[in-house]
Amino acid sequence: MKRKEAGKTVSAVMWIGMLALAVYIVIKGLSLDKGTVEKIMLNVQQQAVETYLPGVTGENREGDNRISWAMEKAKEQIPVLNSSYDSKEISREDVTTSARIMEENQEFLEARLTEENQEAGPDSSGLEITGGEDSTQEEPVEEETRSTAASQERAPVTDISLEQFQDFNFVLSNFYTVDSTTSITAEQLNAPELVQMDLRMKTGNDQPQILIYHTHSQEEFIDSVPGDTNTTIVGVGAYLTKILKETYGYNVIHVTDTFDIVDGKLDRNQAYNYAQERISQVLEENPSIEVVIDLHRDGVADNQRLVTEVDGKQTAKVMFFNGLSRTKQNGEITYLPNPYIQDNLAFSLQMMLACEKYYPDFARTIYLRGYRYNLHLRPKTLLVECGAQTNTVEEEMNAMEPLADVLNKVLTGT
């Protein structure tokens, strides 16, 4: 209900903003130049992308402050409403480049909407996937049953030849979604090298090997119990930790600190900064850690379900996420350096291929975005989006079994 109310508020503010813009144009005698119009359109499209992926950008807002938040968003999207708008924040592009960026952004948004609408429909098994509180919930599966399923040996289902990775367009179209804020070339994404990079675990399990944490620890699901962290993304991370320890024998540290609550309220504006400070401390105290996993859930439309079937169980889909520390407008972001971008890309791609090989339809395409998201903390760092707010806790827990399995396959080179 809060999401719907917030949506109505944003819509109302945006209409008011657009009306103000129209009045401004009339008063000025339609004197806006083409560059200004392009900036406005680019801002609107960028905000649409950020709103479309709230699980990572942290743009969700709830509570009594949603009206002020909506006003802030309106000002960001309509520069004329914001007296503090600084044109220096946007690098000036020539007319041809600006038109191309606008066209790419439009195509990107249309493609994403089409893809997500298709995923919201019937899945490949013919089961109707629905969302909302009226969804039928399955009976919980005991943890012992889950662990047994996770430990079963699996035969490959699909395989992709190394020769196919020589084709950059094949790799990009089949395994990636590139956010409109950034771009990547064949040189930057050298798939043949990435898939052959040695990512095997070097550290023995007599020392900490893997660290799991949650930048957005307050992320919940459709049937989460208020106040019960076991039914949040933190509880899902605890189950992943259990599988990795008990089934595969890894030495795992699970950090359950909260980074997105400030003064008792949900606030994700500085969550990545707070997480970086704490996780850097843990890594300094445990230099043997090779793998760092930031486990999230995505944010999608209320009628969308990111679900597949694994071993006869409804399972939330996962998505691996990479920040490139590079934007189209400004190039390399020098204040967000990441010496491990290639290692990060190799890790997510090999995880994606293991999913395709053993659990087809379990992983969504890898998402590439312009910033860093603390992926610089270790070469083998993953940001994983598991399902979304419309998934059940059970579906999320079920997803940890194949996720742990493919992680083990990549870390053992099997």
mmCIF file of C-alpha atoms in Angstrom:
data_model
loop_
_atom_site.group_PDB
_atom_site.id
_atom_site.type_symbol
_atom_site.label_atom_id
_atom_site.label_comp_id
_atom_site.label_asym_id
_atom_site.label_seq_id
_atom_site.Cartn_x
_atom_site.Cartn_y
_atom_site.Cartn_z
ATOM 1 C CA MET A 1 0.000 0.000 0.000
ATOM 2 C CA LYS A 2 2.858 2.377 0.872
ATOM 3 C CA ARG A 3 4.479 1.710 -2.497
ATOM 4 C CA LYS A 4 1.230 2.594 -4.305
ATOM 5 C CA GLU A 5 0.770 5.765 -2.253
ATOM 6 C CA ALA A 6 4.383 6.751 -2.930
ATOM 7 C CA GLY A 7 3.853 6.099 -6.635
ATOM 8 C CA LYS A 8 0.769 8.347 -6.685
ATOM 9 C CA THR A 9 2.677 11.068 -4.865
ATOM 10 C CA VAL A 10 5.584 10.915 -7.319
ATOM 11 C CA SER A 11 3.156 11.015 -10.265
ATOM 12 C CA ALA A 12 1.363 14.046 -8.831
ATOM 13 C CA VAL A 13 4.598 15.916 -8.221
ATOM 14 C CA MET A 14 5.878 15.068 -11.685
ATOM 15 C CA TRP A 15 2.673 16.374 -13.339
ATOM 16 C CA ILE A 16 2.961 19.595 -11.346
ATOM 17 C CA GLY A 17 6.595 19.811 -12.395
ATOM 18 C CA MET A 18 5.787 19.291 -16.054
ATOM 19 C CA LEU A 19 3.084 21.970 -15.862
ATOM 20 C CA ALA A 20 5.614 24.365 -14.309
ATOM 21 C CA LEU A 21 8.031 23.545 -17.101
ATOM 22 C CA ALA A 22 5.371 24.261 -19.718
ATOM 23 C CA VAL A 23 4.626 27.636 -18.138
ATOM 24 C CA TYR A 24 8.343 28.389 -18.021
ATOM 25 C CA ILE A 25 8.701 27.613 -21.727
ATOM 26 C CA VAL A 26 5.736 29.828 -22.640
ATOM 27 C CA ILE A 27 7.089 32.716 -20.535
ATOM 28 C CA LYS A 28 10.485 32.402 -22.134
ATOM 29 C CA GLY A 29 8.890 32.355 -25.571
ATOM 30 C CA LEU A 30 9.991 28.807 -26.328
ATOM 31 C CA SER A 31 13.573 29.939 -25.969
ATOM 32 C CA LEU A 32 15.025 26.685 -24.597
ATOM 33 C CA ASP A 33 17.925 25.644 -26.775
ATOM 34 C CA LYS A 34 18.357 22.110 -28.024
ATOM 35 C CA GLY A 35 21.199 21.368 -25.596
ATOM 36 C CA THR A 36 19.027 22.199 -22.591
ATOM 37 C CA VAL A 37 16.187 19.982 -23.862
ATOM 38 C CA GLU A 38 18.640 17.129 -24.380
ATOM 39 C CA LYS A 39 19.940 17.509 -20.820
ATOM 40 C CA ILE A 40 16.393 17.372 -19.497
ATOM 41 C CA MET A 41 15.646 14.210 -21.504
ATOM 42 C CA LEU A 42 18.882 12.554 -20.407
ATOM 43 C CA ASN A 43 18.117 13.342 -16.772
ATOM 44 C CA VAL A 44 14.598 11.883 -17.064
ATOM 45 C CA GLN A 45 15.865 8.720 -18.721
ATOM 46 C CA GLN A 46 18.682 8.273 -16.183
ATOM 47 C CA GLN A 47 16.226 8.594 -13.306
ATOM 48 C CA ALA A 48 13.981 6.000 -14.973
ATOM 49 C CA VAL A 49 16.861 3.519 -15.011
ATOM 50 C CA GLU A 50 17.747 4.214 -11.389
ATOM 51 C CA THR A 51 14.128 3.764 -10.352
ATOM 52 C CA TYR A 52 13.974 0.528 -12.358
ATOM 53 C CA LEU A 53 16.788 -1.069 -10.295
ATOM 54 C CA PRO A 54 16.090 0.035 -6.717
ATOM 55 C CA GLY A 55 17.745 -3.059 -5.261
ATOM 56 C CA VAL A 56 21.166 -1.639 -6.097
ATOM 57 C CA THR A 57 20.674 2.105 -6.287
ATOM 58 C CA GLY A 58 18.716 2.270 -3.042
ATOM 59 C CA GLU A 59 16.093 4.605 -4.477
ATOM 60 C CA ASN A 60 13.156 3.043 -2.594
ATOM 61 C CA ARG A 61 11.738 5.347 0.032
ATOM 62 C CA GLU A 62 8.976 4.600 2.514
ATOM 63 C CA GLY A 63 7.288 6.422 5.370
ATOM 64 C CA ASP A 64 6.205 9.965 6.044
ATOM 65 C CA ASN A 65 9.076 11.549 4.120
ATOM 66 C CA ARG A 66 7.980 10.216 0.726
ATOM 67 C CA ILE A 67 6.483 13.580 -0.293
ATOM 68 C CA SER A 68 9.761 15.428 0.295
ATOM 69 C CA TRP A 69 11.591 12.626 -1.489
ATOM 70 C CA ALA A 70 9.238 12.964 -4.455
ATOM 71 C CA MET A 71 9.915 16.697 -4.596
ATOM 72 C CA GLU A 72 13.654 16.021 -4.631
ATOM 73 C CA LYS A 73 13.239 13.538 -7.468
ATOM 74 C CA ALA A 74 11.111 16.001 -9.434
ATOM 75 C CA LYS A 75 13.804 18.653 -9.053
ATOM 76 C CA GLU A 76 16.465 16.227 -10.213
ATOM 77 C CA GLN A 77 14.487 15.302 -13.318
ATOM 78 C CA ILE A 78 13.305 18.830 -14.230
ATOM 79 C CA PRO A 79 16.254 21.212 -13.912
ATOM 80 C CA VAL A 80 14.117 24.360 -14.156
ATOM 81 C CA LEU A 81 12.528 23.465 -10.801
ATOM 82 C CA ASN A 82 15.903 23.228 -9.110
ATOM 83 C CA SER A 83 17.623 26.549 -8.532
ATOM 84 C CA SER A 84 20.816 24.738 -7.522
ATOM 85 C CA TYR A 85 21.093 22.796 -10.809
ATOM 86 C CA ASP A 86 24.708 22.872 -11.910
ATOM 87 C CA SER A 87 25.305 22.348 -15.617
ATOM 88 C CA LYS A 88 28.947 21.491 -14.879
ATOM 89 C CA GLU A 89 27.786 18.124 -13.511
ATOM 90 C CA ILE A 90 26.909 17.035 -17.047
ATOM 91 C CA SER A 91 29.670 16.981 -19.630
ATOM 92 C CA ARG A 92 28.650 18.846 -22.746
ATOM 93 C CA GLU A 93 28.138 16.626 -25.781
ATOM 94 C CA ASP A 94 27.799 17.646 -29.415
ATOM 95 C CA VAL A 95 24.397 17.245 -31.046
ATOM 96 C CA THR A 96 25.209 13.939 -32.757
ATOM 97 C CA THR A 97 26.550 12.295 -29.589
ATOM 98 C CA SER A 98 23.630 13.543 -27.499
ATOM 99 C CA ALA A 99 21.125 12.163 -29.981
ATOM 100 C CA ARG A 100 22.894 8.809 -29.998
ATOM 101 C CA ILE A 101 22.894 8.585 -26.177
ATOM 102 C CA MET A 102 19.192 9.456 -26.041
ATOM 103 C CA GLU A 103 18.410 6.786 -28.632
ATOM 104 C CA GLU A 104 20.468 4.168 -26.756
ATOM 105 C CA ASN A 105 18.761 4.992 -23.469
ATOM 106 C CA GLN A 106 15.323 4.696 -25.064
ATOM 107 C CA GLU A 107 16.191 1.341 -26.641
ATOM 108 C CA PHE A 108 17.638 0.142 -23.351
ATOM 109 C CA LEU A 109 14.513 0.990 -21.360
ATOM 110 C CA GLU A 110 12.205 -0.586 -23.941
ATOM 111 C CA ALA A 111 14.279 -3.768 -24.019
ATOM 112 C CA ARG A 112 14.338 -4.046 -20.232
ATOM 113 C CA LEU A 113 10.597 -3.510 -19.950
ATOM 114 C CA THR A 114 9.926 -6.132 -22.616
ATOM 115 C CA GLU A 115 12.255 -8.630 -20.943
ATOM 116 C CA GLU A 116 10.793 -8.110 -17.476
ATOM 117 C CA ASN A 117 7.205 -8.331 -18.766
ATOM 118 C CA GLN A 118 8.036 -11.641 -20.404
ATOM 119 C CA GLU A 119 9.566 -12.919 -17.168
ATOM 120 C CA ALA A 120 6.392 -11.916 -15.319
ATOM 121 C CA GLY A 121 4.326 -14.256 -17.503
ATOM 122 C CA PRO A 122 4.141 -18.084 -17.571
ATOM 123 C CA ASP A 123 7.543 -19.739 -17.157
ATOM 124 C CA SER A 124 9.001 -22.496 -19.315
ATOM 125 C CA SER A 125 7.271 -25.187 -17.275
ATOM 126 C CA GLY A 126 3.852 -23.744 -18.051
ATOM 127 C CA LEU A 127 3.187 -22.747 -14.425
ATOM 128 C CA GLU A 128 1.440 -19.420 -13.978
ATOM 129 C CA ILE A 129 3.727 -17.051 -12.056
ATOM 130 C CA THR A 130 1.855 -14.375 -10.170
ATOM 131 C CA GLY A 131 2.693 -11.768 -7.602
ATOM 132 C CA GLY A 132 1.102 -10.037 -4.650
ATOM 133 C CA GLU A 133 -0.230 -11.204 -1.330
ATOM 134 C CA ASP A 134 -2.711 -13.638 -2.922
ATOM 135 C CA SER A 135 0.060 -15.858 -4.281
ATOM 136 C CA THR A 136 -0.097 -19.490 -3.217
ATOM 137 C CA GLN A 137 2.691 -20.348 -0.794
ATOM 138 C CA GLU A 138 4.320 -23.759 -0.599
ATOM 139 C CA GLU A 139 4.952 -25.557 2.666
ATOM 140 C CA PRO A 140 8.434 -24.813 4.077
ATOM 141 C CA VAL A 141 11.145 -27.341 3.282
ATOM 142 C CA GLU A 142 13.194 -28.569 6.228
ATOM 143 C CA GLU A 143 16.847 -27.478 6.234
ATOM 144 C CA GLU A 144 18.069 -31.077 6.264
ATOM 145 C CA THR A 145 16.204 -31.679 3.008
ATOM 146 C CA ARG A 146 17.736 -28.577 1.480
ATOM 147 C CA SER A 147 21.271 -29.576 2.453
ATOM 148 C CA THR A 148 20.804 -33.044 0.962
ATOM 149 C CA ALA A 149 19.646 -31.568 -2.333
ATOM 150 C CA ALA A 150 22.581 -29.163 -2.388
ATOM 151 C CA SER A 151 25.125 -31.956 -1.992
ATOM 152 C CA GLN A 152 23.878 -34.062 -4.915
ATOM 153 C CA GLU A 153 26.232 -34.445 -7.877
ATOM 154 C CA ARG A 154 24.847 -32.866 -11.032
ATOM 155 C CA ALA A 155 25.447 -33.652 -14.674
ATOM 156 C CA PRO A 156 25.937 -30.749 -17.097
ATOM 157 C CA VAL A 157 22.743 -29.715 -18.860
ATOM 158 C CA THR A 158 24.206 -27.347 -21.442
ATOM 159 C CA ASP A 159 27.676 -26.460 -22.640
ATOM 160 C CA ILE A 160 29.095 -23.528 -24.583
ATOM 161 C CA SER A 161 32.250 -23.952 -26.656
ATOM 162 C CA LEU A 162 35.214 -21.682 -26.044
ATOM 163 C CA GLU A 163 35.142 -20.673 -29.711
ATOM 164 C CA GLN A 164 31.831 -18.889 -29.197
ATOM 165 C CA PHE A 165 33.448 -16.528 -26.721
ATOM 166 C CA GLN A 166 35.619 -15.147 -29.509
ATOM 167 C CA ASP A 167 32.487 -13.365 -30.730
ATOM 168 C CA PHE A 168 32.056 -10.250 -28.587
ATOM 169 C CA ASN A 169 28.520 -9.613 -29.840
ATOM 170 C CA PHE A 170 27.505 -13.170 -28.945
ATOM 171 C CA VAL A 171 28.844 -12.773 -25.420
ATOM 172 C CA LEU A 172 27.304 -9.341 -24.885
ATOM 173 C CA SER A 173 23.856 -10.267 -26.209
ATOM 174 C CA ASN A 174 23.604 -13.604 -24.407
ATOM 175 C CA PHE A 175 25.179 -12.929 -21.031
ATOM 176 C CA TYR A 176 24.977 -9.197 -20.293
ATOM 177 C CA THR A 177 22.668 -6.244 -19.848
ATOM 178 C CA VAL A 178 24.580 -2.956 -20.119
ATOM 179 C CA ASP A 179 23.064 -0.060 -18.215
ATOM 180 C CA SER A 180 22.661 3.172 -20.185
ATOM 181 C CA THR A 181 25.021 4.936 -17.759
ATOM 182 C CA THR A 182 28.044 3.026 -19.014
ATOM 183 C CA SER A 183 29.522 1.077 -21.920
ATOM 184 C CA ILE A 184 32.021 -1.695 -22.527
ATOM 185 C CA THR A 185 34.194 -2.743 -25.460
ATOM 186 C CA ALA A 186 35.620 -6.048 -26.667
ATOM 187 C CA GLU A 187 38.979 -5.000 -25.269
ATOM 188 C CA GLN A 188 37.516 -4.293 -21.841
ATOM 189 C CA LEU A 189 35.445 -7.478 -21.913
ATOM 190 C CA ASN A 190 37.862 -10.067 -23.289
ATOM 191 C CA ALA A 191 35.644 -13.089 -22.760
ATOM 192 C CA PRO A 192 38.152 -15.802 -23.812
ATOM 193 C CA GLU A 193 40.597 -14.547 -21.173
ATOM 194 C CA LEU A 194 37.905 -14.096 -18.536
ATOM 195 C CA VAL A 195 36.494 -17.618 -18.842
ATOM 196 C CA GLN A 196 39.978 -19.141 -18.583
ATOM 197 C CA MET A 197 41.167 -17.080 -15.621
ATOM 198 C CA ASP A 198 42.156 -19.294 -12.671
ATOM 199 C CA LEU A 199 39.774 -18.475 -9.806
ATOM 200 C CA ARG A 200 40.395 -21.558 -7.703
ATOM 201 C CA MET A 201 40.562 -21.087 -3.946
ATOM 202 C CA LYS A 202 44.165 -20.993 -2.749
ATOM 203 C CA THR A 203 43.535 -20.711 0.994
ATOM 204 C CA GLY A 204 42.869 -23.805 3.115
ATOM 205 C CA ASN A 205 39.785 -23.960 5.322
ATOM 206 C CA ASP A 206 41.881 -23.702 8.460
ATOM 207 C CA GLN A 207 41.578 -19.944 7.877
ATOM 208 C CA PRO A 208 38.654 -17.706 6.807
ATOM 209 C CA GLN A 209 38.089 -18.025 3.066
ATOM 210 C CA ILE A 210 34.746 -16.393 2.255
ATOM 211 C CA LEU A 211 32.998 -13.305 3.626
ATOM 212 C CA ILE A 212 29.260 -12.683 3.148
ATOM 213 C CA TYR A 213 27.563 -9.395 4.030
ATOM 214 C CA HIS A 214 24.573 -7.240 3.081
ATOM 215 C CA THR A 215 24.871 -3.553 2.190
ATOM 216 C CA HIS A 216 21.053 -3.406 2.294
ATOM 217 C CA SER A 217 20.344 -5.558 5.330
ATOM 218 C CA GLN A 218 16.708 -4.456 5.609
ATOM 219 C CA GLU A 219 15.611 -6.021 2.317
ATOM 220 C CA GLU A 220 12.568 -8.248 2.869
ATOM 221 C CA PHE A 221 10.261 -10.517 0.895
ATOM 222 C CA ILE A 222 6.552 -10.927 0.338
ATOM 223 C CA ASP A 223 6.032 -13.114 3.419
ATOM 224 C CA SER A 224 8.821 -11.803 5.661
ATOM 225 C CA VAL A 225 7.869 -11.544 9.325
ATOM 226 C CA PRO A 226 8.347 -7.997 10.681
ATOM 227 C CA GLY A 227 11.201 -7.925 13.162
ATOM 228 C CA ASP A 228 12.440 -11.418 12.254
ATOM 229 C CA THR A 229 15.830 -11.091 10.545
ATOM 230 C CA ASN A 230 15.711 -14.794 9.685
ATOM 231 C CA THR A 231 13.087 -13.904 7.066
ATOM 232 C CA THR A 232 15.113 -11.058 5.515
ATOM 233 C CA ILE A 233 18.096 -11.078 3.167
ATOM 234 C CA VAL A 234 20.266 -11.527 6.275
ATOM 235 C CA GLY A 235 18.506 -14.823 7.000
ATOM 236 C CA VAL A 236 19.064 -15.894 3.394
ATOM 237 C CA GLY A 237 22.759 -15.083 3.813
ATOM 238 C CA ALA A 238 22.831 -17.178 6.986
ATOM 239 C CA TYR A 239 21.506 -20.171 5.055
ATOM 240 C CA LEU A 240 24.097 -19.668 2.294
ATOM 241 C CA THR A 241 26.766 -19.569 5.005
ATOM 242 C CA LYS A 242 25.430 -22.825 6.484
ATOM 243 C CA ILE A 243 25.523 -24.632 3.129
ATOM 244 C CA LEU A 244 29.021 -23.437 2.277
ATOM 245 C CA LYS A 245 30.283 -24.541 5.690
ATOM 246 C CA GLU A 246 28.476 -27.844 6.200
ATOM 247 C CA THR A 247 28.107 -29.127 2.642
ATOM 248 C CA TYR A 248 31.265 -27.829 0.987
ATOM 249 C CA GLY A 249 33.603 -27.346 3.943
ATOM 250 C CA TYR A 250 34.465 -23.675 3.476
ATOM 251 C CA ASN A 251 35.485 -21.377 6.302
ATOM 252 C CA VAL A 252 32.931 -18.556 6.074
ATOM 253 C CA ILE A 253 32.397 -15.303 7.970
ATOM 254 C CA HIS A 254 28.875 -13.831 7.813
ATOM 255 C CA VAL A 255 28.721 -10.129 8.716
ATOM 256 C CA THR A 256 25.196 -9.183 9.806
ATOM 257 C CA ASP A 257 25.871 -5.515 10.617
ATOM 258 C CA THR A 258 23.305 -2.936 9.529
ATOM 259 C CA PHE A 259 24.434 -0.280 7.040
ATOM 260 C CA ASP A 260 21.107 1.111 5.814
ATOM 261 C CA ILE A 261 19.515 2.291 9.080
ATOM 262 C CA VAL A 262 20.376 5.826 10.237
ATOM 263 C CA ASP A 263 18.829 7.280 13.408
ATOM 264 C CA GLY A 264 16.363 4.425 13.466
ATOM 265 C CA LYS A 265 15.110 5.001 9.906
ATOM 266 C CA LEU A 266 15.777 3.336 6.557
ATOM 267 C CA ASP A 267 18.403 5.416 4.778
ATOM 268 C CA ARG A 268 20.542 3.955 1.998
ATOM 269 C CA ASN A 269 22.241 7.154 0.848
ATOM 270 C CA GLN A 270 25.527 6.224 2.547
ATOM 271 C CA ALA A 271 25.052 2.457 2.898
ATOM 272 C CA TYR A 272 27.905 1.541 0.557
ATOM 273 C CA ASN A 273 30.251 3.929 2.369
ATOM 274 C CA TYR A 274 29.352 2.488 5.769
ATOM 275 C CA ALA A 275 29.678 -1.054 4.424
ATOM 276 C CA GLN A 276 33.084 -0.324 2.911
ATOM 277 C CA GLU A 277 34.405 0.928 6.227
ATOM 278 C CA ARG A 278 33.221 -2.126 8.168
ATOM 279 C CA ILE A 279 34.076 -4.784 5.573
ATOM 280 C CA SER A 280 37.536 -3.288 5.010
ATOM 281 C CA GLN A 281 38.151 -3.676 8.733
ATOM 282 C CA VAL A 282 37.059 -7.325 8.667
ATOM 283 C CA LEU A 283 39.314 -8.010 5.669
ATOM 284 C CA GLU A 284 42.253 -6.336 7.373
ATOM 285 C CA GLU A 285 41.713 -8.572 10.396
ATOM 286 C CA ASN A 286 41.330 -11.645 8.138
ATOM 287 C CA PRO A 287 43.740 -11.257 5.195
ATOM 288 C CA SER A 288 43.231 -14.907 4.214
ATOM 289 C CA ILE A 289 39.717 -14.144 2.857
ATOM 290 C CA GLU A 290 39.670 -14.578 -0.914
ATOM 291 C CA VAL A 291 35.961 -14.250 -1.736
ATOM 292 C CA VAL A 292 33.629 -11.394 -0.775
ATOM 293 C CA ILE A 293 29.880 -11.625 -1.496
ATOM 294 C CA ASP A 294 27.443 -8.739 -1.064
ATOM 295 C CA LEU A 295 24.039 -10.461 -1.112
ATOM 296 C CA HIS A 296 20.974 -8.408 -2.078
ATOM 297 C CA ARG A 297 17.513 -8.864 -3.474
ATOM 298 C CA ASP A 298 16.260 -6.793 -6.406
ATOM 299 C CA GLY A 299 13.247 -4.464 -6.515
ATOM 300 C CA VAL A 300 10.675 -5.079 -9.265
ATOM 301 C CA ALA A 301 7.062 -4.288 -10.149
ATOM 302 C CA ASP A 302 4.513 -5.763 -7.743
ATOM 303 C CA ASN A 303 3.124 -8.095 -10.425
ATOM 304 C CA GLN A 304 6.496 -9.563 -11.337
ATOM 305 C CA ARG A 305 8.035 -12.759 -9.990
ATOM 306 C CA LEU A 306 11.640 -13.800 -10.638
ATOM 307 C CA VAL A 307 11.082 -17.540 -10.250
ATOM 308 C CA THR A 308 12.331 -20.716 -11.890
ATOM 309 C CA GLU A 309 12.195 -24.404 -10.949
ATOM 310 C CA VAL A 310 15.222 -26.268 -9.591
ATOM 311 C CA ASP A 311 14.895 -29.898 -8.508
ATOM 312 C CA GLY A 312 11.117 -29.553 -8.459
ATOM 313 C CA LYS A 313 11.172 -26.515 -6.148
ATOM 314 C CA GLN A 314 10.178 -22.933 -6.872
ATOM 315 C CA THR A 315 13.440 -20.996 -6.739
ATOM 316 C CA ALA A 316 14.257 -17.294 -6.909
ATOM 317 C CA LYS A 317 16.430 -16.285 -9.849
ATOM 318 C CA VAL A 318 19.788 -14.625 -9.251
ATOM 319 C CA MET A 319 21.579 -11.837 -11.074
ATOM 320 C CA PHE A 320 25.283 -11.031 -10.875
ATOM 321 C CA PHE A 321 26.124 -7.335 -10.921
ATOM 322 C CA ASN A 322 29.324 -5.525 -11.937
ATOM 323 C CA GLY A 323 30.289 -1.897 -11.439
ATOM 324 C CA LEU A 324 32.770 -0.624 -14.035
ATOM 325 C CA SER A 325 33.853 2.672 -12.394
ATOM 326 C CA ARG A 326 33.198 4.296 -15.756
ATOM 327 C CA THR A 327 30.338 6.344 -17.197
ATOM 328 C CA LYS A 328 29.532 7.374 -20.743
ATOM 329 C CA GLN A 329 29.445 11.042 -19.855
ATOM 330 C CA ASN A 330 32.638 11.356 -17.838
ATOM 331 C CA GLY A 331 34.717 8.289 -18.668
ATOM 332 C CA GLU A 332 36.794 6.671 -15.914
ATOM 333 C CA ILE A 333 35.676 7.672 -12.409
ATOM 334 C CA THR A 334 39.045 8.448 -10.878
ATOM 335 C CA TYR A 335 37.694 8.896 -7.367
ATOM 336 C CA LEU A 336 36.261 5.336 -7.444
ATOM 337 C CA PRO A 337 39.312 3.302 -8.481
ATOM 338 C CA ASN A 338 39.017 -0.468 -8.795
ATOM 339 C CA PRO A 339 42.175 -2.377 -9.769
ATOM 340 C CA TYR A 340 40.183 -5.615 -9.832
ATOM 341 C CA ILE A 341 37.599 -4.880 -12.542
ATOM 342 C CA GLN A 342 38.892 -7.661 -14.800
ATOM 343 C CA ASP A 343 38.943 -10.136 -11.907
ATOM 344 C CA ASN A 344 35.400 -9.102 -10.946
ATOM 345 C CA LEU A 345 34.231 -9.583 -14.531
ATOM 346 C CA ALA A 346 35.893 -12.999 -14.716
ATOM 347 C CA PHE A 347 34.262 -14.095 -11.455
ATOM 348 C CA SER A 348 30.727 -13.091 -12.432
ATOM 349 C CA LEU A 349 31.085 -14.519 -15.960
ATOM 350 C CA GLN A 350 32.371 -17.872 -14.718
ATOM 351 C CA MET A 351 29.549 -17.973 -12.156
ATOM 352 C CA MET A 352 27.068 -17.182 -14.926
ATOM 353 C CA LEU A 353 28.447 -19.940 -17.162
ATOM 354 C CA ALA A 354 28.310 -22.473 -14.330
ATOM 355 C CA CYS A 355 24.679 -21.531 -13.788
ATOM 356 C CA GLU A 356 23.925 -21.973 -17.487
ATOM 357 C CA LYS A 357 25.725 -25.295 -17.557
ATOM 358 C CA TYR A 358 24.079 -26.882 -14.526
ATOM 359 C CA TYR A 359 20.997 -24.767 -13.765
ATOM 360 C CA PRO A 360 19.613 -23.222 -16.978
ATOM 361 C CA ASP A 361 17.212 -20.323 -16.344
ATOM 362 C CA PHE A 362 18.491 -19.866 -12.775
ATOM 363 C CA ALA A 363 20.592 -16.768 -13.538
ATOM 364 C CA ARG A 364 19.443 -13.594 -15.226
ATOM 365 C CA THR A 365 21.928 -11.772 -17.462
ATOM 366 C CA ILE A 366 24.871 -10.084 -15.733
ATOM 367 C CA TYR A 367 24.148 -6.414 -15.144
ATOM 368 C CA LEU A 368 26.865 -3.843 -15.888
ATOM 369 C CA ARG A 369 26.589 -0.374 -14.385
ATOM 370 C CA GLY A 370 28.779 2.698 -14.182
ATOM 371 C CA TYR A 371 29.903 2.906 -10.568
ATOM 372 C CA ARG A 372 31.887 0.680 -8.168
ATOM 373 C CA TYR A 373 29.662 -0.803 -5.416
ATOM 374 C CA ASN A 374 32.622 -1.880 -3.244
ATOM 375 C CA LEU A 375 33.733 -4.483 -5.766
ATOM 376 C CA HIS A 376 37.303 -3.260 -5.266
ATOM 377 C CA LEU A 377 37.672 -4.964 -1.877
ATOM 378 C CA ARG A 378 38.985 -8.243 -3.305
ATOM 379 C CA PRO A 379 39.655 -9.633 -6.820
ATOM 380 C CA LYS A 380 36.990 -12.320 -6.283
ATOM 381 C CA THR A 381 34.123 -10.063 -5.208
ATOM 382 C CA LEU A 382 30.487 -10.677 -6.164
ATOM 383 C CA LEU A 383 27.394 -8.527 -5.857
ATOM 384 C CA VAL A 384 24.445 -10.917 -6.136
ATOM 385 C CA GLU A 385 20.798 -9.927 -6.512
ATOM 386 C CA CYS A 386 18.667 -12.896 -5.428
ATOM 387 C CA GLY A 387 15.030 -12.616 -6.436
ATOM 388 C CA ALA A 388 13.066 -9.544 -5.404
ATOM 389 C CA GLN A 389 10.558 -8.266 -2.872
ATOM 390 C CA THR A 390 7.814 -10.301 -4.573
ATOM 391 C CA ASN A 391 9.537 -13.633 -3.891
ATOM 392 C CA THR A 392 8.783 -15.766 -0.851
ATOM 393 C CA VAL A 393 11.345 -16.506 1.818
ATOM 394 C CA GLU A 394 11.200 -20.160 0.784
ATOM 395 C CA GLU A 395 12.039 -19.322 -2.834
ATOM 396 C CA GLU A 396 14.979 -17.248 -1.641
ATOM 397 C CA MET A 397 16.276 -20.032 0.606
ATOM 398 C CA ASN A 398 15.920 -22.538 -2.231
ATOM 399 C CA ALA A 399 18.110 -20.326 -4.425
ATOM 400 C CA MET A 400 21.038 -20.642 -2.026
ATOM 401 C CA GLU A 401 21.499 -24.316 -2.908
ATOM 402 C CA PRO A 402 22.340 -23.864 -6.615
ATOM 403 C CA LEU A 403 24.191 -20.636 -5.821
ATOM 404 C CA ALA A 404 26.461 -22.437 -3.346
ATOM 405 C CA ASP A 405 26.943 -25.282 -5.805
ATOM 406 C CA VAL A 406 28.071 -23.086 -8.709
ATOM 407 C CA LEU A 407 30.300 -21.066 -6.378
ATOM 408 C CA ASN A 408 31.983 -24.275 -5.288
ATOM 409 C CA LYS A 409 32.416 -25.382 -8.909
ATOM 410 C CA VAL A 410 34.137 -22.099 -9.813
ATOM 411 C CA LEU A 411 36.329 -22.103 -6.680
ATOM 412 C CA THR A 412 37.413 -25.704 -7.228
ATOM 413 C CA GLY A 413 37.711 -25.460 -11.021
ATOM 414 C CA THR A 414 35.346 -28.411 -11.563
#
